[in-house]
C-alpha atoms as one frame of an Amber mdcrd trajectory, in Angstrom:
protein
   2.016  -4.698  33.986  -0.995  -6.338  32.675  -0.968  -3.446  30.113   2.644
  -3.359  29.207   2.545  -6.993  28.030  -0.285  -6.767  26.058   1.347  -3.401
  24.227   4.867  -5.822  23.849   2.219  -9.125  22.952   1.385  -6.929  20.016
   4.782  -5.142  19.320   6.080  -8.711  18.804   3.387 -10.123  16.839   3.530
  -7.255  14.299   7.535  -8.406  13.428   5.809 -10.663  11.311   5.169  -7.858
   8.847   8.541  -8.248   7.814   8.340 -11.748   6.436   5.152 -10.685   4.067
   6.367 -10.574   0.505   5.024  -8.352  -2.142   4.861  -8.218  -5.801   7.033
  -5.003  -6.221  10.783  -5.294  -6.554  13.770  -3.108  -4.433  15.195  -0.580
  -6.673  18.053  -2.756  -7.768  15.898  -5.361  -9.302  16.966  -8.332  -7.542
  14.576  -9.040  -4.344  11.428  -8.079  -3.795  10.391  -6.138  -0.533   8.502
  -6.668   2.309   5.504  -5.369   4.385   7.253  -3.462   6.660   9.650  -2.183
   4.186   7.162  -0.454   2.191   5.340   0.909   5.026   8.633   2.788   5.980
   8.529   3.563   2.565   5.535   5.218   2.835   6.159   7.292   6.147   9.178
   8.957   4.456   7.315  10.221   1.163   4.353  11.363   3.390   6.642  13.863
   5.507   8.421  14.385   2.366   5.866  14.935  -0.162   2.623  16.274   2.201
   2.766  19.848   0.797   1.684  18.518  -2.445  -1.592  17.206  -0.635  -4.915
  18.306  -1.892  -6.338  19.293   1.331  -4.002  19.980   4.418  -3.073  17.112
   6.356  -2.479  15.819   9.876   1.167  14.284   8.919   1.664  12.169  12.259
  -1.832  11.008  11.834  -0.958   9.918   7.942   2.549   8.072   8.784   0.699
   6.618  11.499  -1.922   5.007   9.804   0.452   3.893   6.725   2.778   2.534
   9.166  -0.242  -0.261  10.662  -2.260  -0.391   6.746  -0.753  -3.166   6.264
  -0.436  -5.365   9.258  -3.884  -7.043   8.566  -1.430  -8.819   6.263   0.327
 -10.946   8.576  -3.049 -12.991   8.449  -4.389 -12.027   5.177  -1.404 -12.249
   3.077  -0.297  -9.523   0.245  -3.239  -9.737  -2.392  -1.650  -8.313  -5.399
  -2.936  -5.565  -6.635  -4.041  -7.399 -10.497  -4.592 -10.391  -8.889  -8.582
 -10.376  -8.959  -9.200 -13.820  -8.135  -7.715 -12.715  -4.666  -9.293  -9.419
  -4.423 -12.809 -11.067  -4.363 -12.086 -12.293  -0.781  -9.451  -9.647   0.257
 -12.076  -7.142   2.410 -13.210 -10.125   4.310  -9.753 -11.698   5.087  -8.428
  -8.366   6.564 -11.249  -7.552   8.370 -11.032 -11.165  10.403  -7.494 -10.420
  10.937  -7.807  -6.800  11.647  -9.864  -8.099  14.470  -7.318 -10.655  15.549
  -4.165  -8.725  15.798  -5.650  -5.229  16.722  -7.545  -7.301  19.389  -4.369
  -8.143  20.652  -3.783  -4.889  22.616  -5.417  -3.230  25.711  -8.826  -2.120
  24.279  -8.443   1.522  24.105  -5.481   1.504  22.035  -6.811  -1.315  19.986
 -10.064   0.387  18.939  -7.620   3.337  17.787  -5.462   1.448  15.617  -8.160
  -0.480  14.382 -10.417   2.980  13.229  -7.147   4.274  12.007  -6.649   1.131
   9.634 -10.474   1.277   9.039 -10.077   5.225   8.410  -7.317   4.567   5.343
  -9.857   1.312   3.555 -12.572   3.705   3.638 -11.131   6.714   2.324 -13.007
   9.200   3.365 -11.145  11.743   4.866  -7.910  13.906   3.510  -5.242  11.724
   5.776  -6.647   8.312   3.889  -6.719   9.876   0.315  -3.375  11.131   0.372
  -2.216   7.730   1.980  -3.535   5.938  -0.342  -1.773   8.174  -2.901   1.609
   7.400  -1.404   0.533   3.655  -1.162  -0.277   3.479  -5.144   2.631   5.879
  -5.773   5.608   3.826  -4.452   5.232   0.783  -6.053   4.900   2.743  -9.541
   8.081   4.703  -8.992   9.715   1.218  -8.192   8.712  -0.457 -11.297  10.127
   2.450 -13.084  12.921   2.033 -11.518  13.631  -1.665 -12.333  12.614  -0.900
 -15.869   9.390  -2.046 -15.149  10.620  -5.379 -14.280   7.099  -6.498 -11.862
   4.656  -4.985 -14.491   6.757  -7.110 -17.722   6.393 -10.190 -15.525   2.800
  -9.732 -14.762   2.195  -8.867 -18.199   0.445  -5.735 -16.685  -1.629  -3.332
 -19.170  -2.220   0.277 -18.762  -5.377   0.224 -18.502  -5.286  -2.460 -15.238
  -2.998   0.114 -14.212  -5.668   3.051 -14.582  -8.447   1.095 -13.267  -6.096
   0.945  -9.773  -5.251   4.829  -9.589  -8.898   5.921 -10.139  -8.661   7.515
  -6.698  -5.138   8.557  -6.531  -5.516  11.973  -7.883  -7.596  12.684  -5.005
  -4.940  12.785  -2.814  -2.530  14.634  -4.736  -3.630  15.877  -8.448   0.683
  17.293  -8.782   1.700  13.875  -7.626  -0.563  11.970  -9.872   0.109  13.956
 -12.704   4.233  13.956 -11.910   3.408   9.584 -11.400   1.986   9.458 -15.487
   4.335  11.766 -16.897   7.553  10.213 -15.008   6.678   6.750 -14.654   3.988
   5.645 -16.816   4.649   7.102 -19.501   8.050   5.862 -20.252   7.219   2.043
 -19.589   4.603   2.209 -21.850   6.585   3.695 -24.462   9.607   0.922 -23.830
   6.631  -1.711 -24.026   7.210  -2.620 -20.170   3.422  -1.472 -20.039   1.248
  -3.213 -22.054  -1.144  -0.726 -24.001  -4.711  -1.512 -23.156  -5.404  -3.806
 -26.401  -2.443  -5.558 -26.318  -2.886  -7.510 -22.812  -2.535 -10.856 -23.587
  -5.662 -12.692 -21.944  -4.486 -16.041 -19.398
């Protein structure tokens, strides 16, 4: 019983994901989602969209560890992804509350979530490159679908935009390559995408 409550101590605490906003808007353009919205988000593409992996993949393993990425969050907050102020002390929030709410379960299962999350930071294996492809993929194909409505707001410039993606090709070079051509591409042409010289500086 001990074991069971610890396992529901943890189920409950991790509802909290869905009151973590981010930056990225639903496709309609009115609200933004949540934490636990996106993660869904994520497990669908991956069994949708994990034949277009570089390397074969363990899929369970992938939706698994995109479905916890972000639970450090409930502590740490949503650091947006140009926000690099916040980024300076991101690695060192989510690790304390990695600790925290991973801790929270019986200590087998705990350690296994936690090297899973710890697995998709480090990005060293073919599960965490193509999650973090999905993870950098669906919040571009959102902003292309509210005419770029988050990156016009944040005043976002391509090459911020570049600088983030560096590694996303190495999960998927045919989604990477579908992501510039589909949704890049046209934003910058509309303007929604500031070109590189033309970010205004805060």
């Amino acid at each position: 019983m001990e074991r069971l409550e610890r396992i529901f101590q943890f189920i409950q605490e991790i509802d909290k994901e869905k009151f973590i906003g981010r930056q990225t808007y639903l496709s309609d353009g009115i609200r933004k989602e949540n934490d636990a919205e996106h993660a869904w988000h994520l497990a669908v593409m991956t069994i949708l969209l994990a034949g277009y992996a570089n390397e074969p993949i363990d899929v369970l393993k992938t939706v698994t560890m995109l479905l916890i990425h972000d639970i450090v969050e409930i502590d740490a907050g949503d650091t947006y992804a140009y926000d690099e102020d916040a980024k300076r002390t991101q690695s060192e929030r989510e690790e304390r509350a990695a600790e925290r709410i991973f801790g929270l379960l019986p200590e087998e299962d705990g350690r296994a979530l936690y090297d899973l999350w710890r697995e998709f930071e480090d990005q060293k294996t073919p599960e965490a490159r193509f999650a973090r492809t999905m993870d950098n993929l669906q919040p571009m194909m959102l902003n292309h679908a509210t005419d770029g409505k988050a990156w016009t707001e944040h005043q976002v410039s391509l090459d911020q935009i570049l600088k983030r993606n560096v590694n996303t090709g190495k999960g998927s070079e045919v989604l990477w390559d579908y992501a510039r051509e589909h949704f890049l591409r046209p934003n910058l042409e509309k303007g929604r995408i500031l070109p590189s010289s033309g970010r205004q500086k805060n």
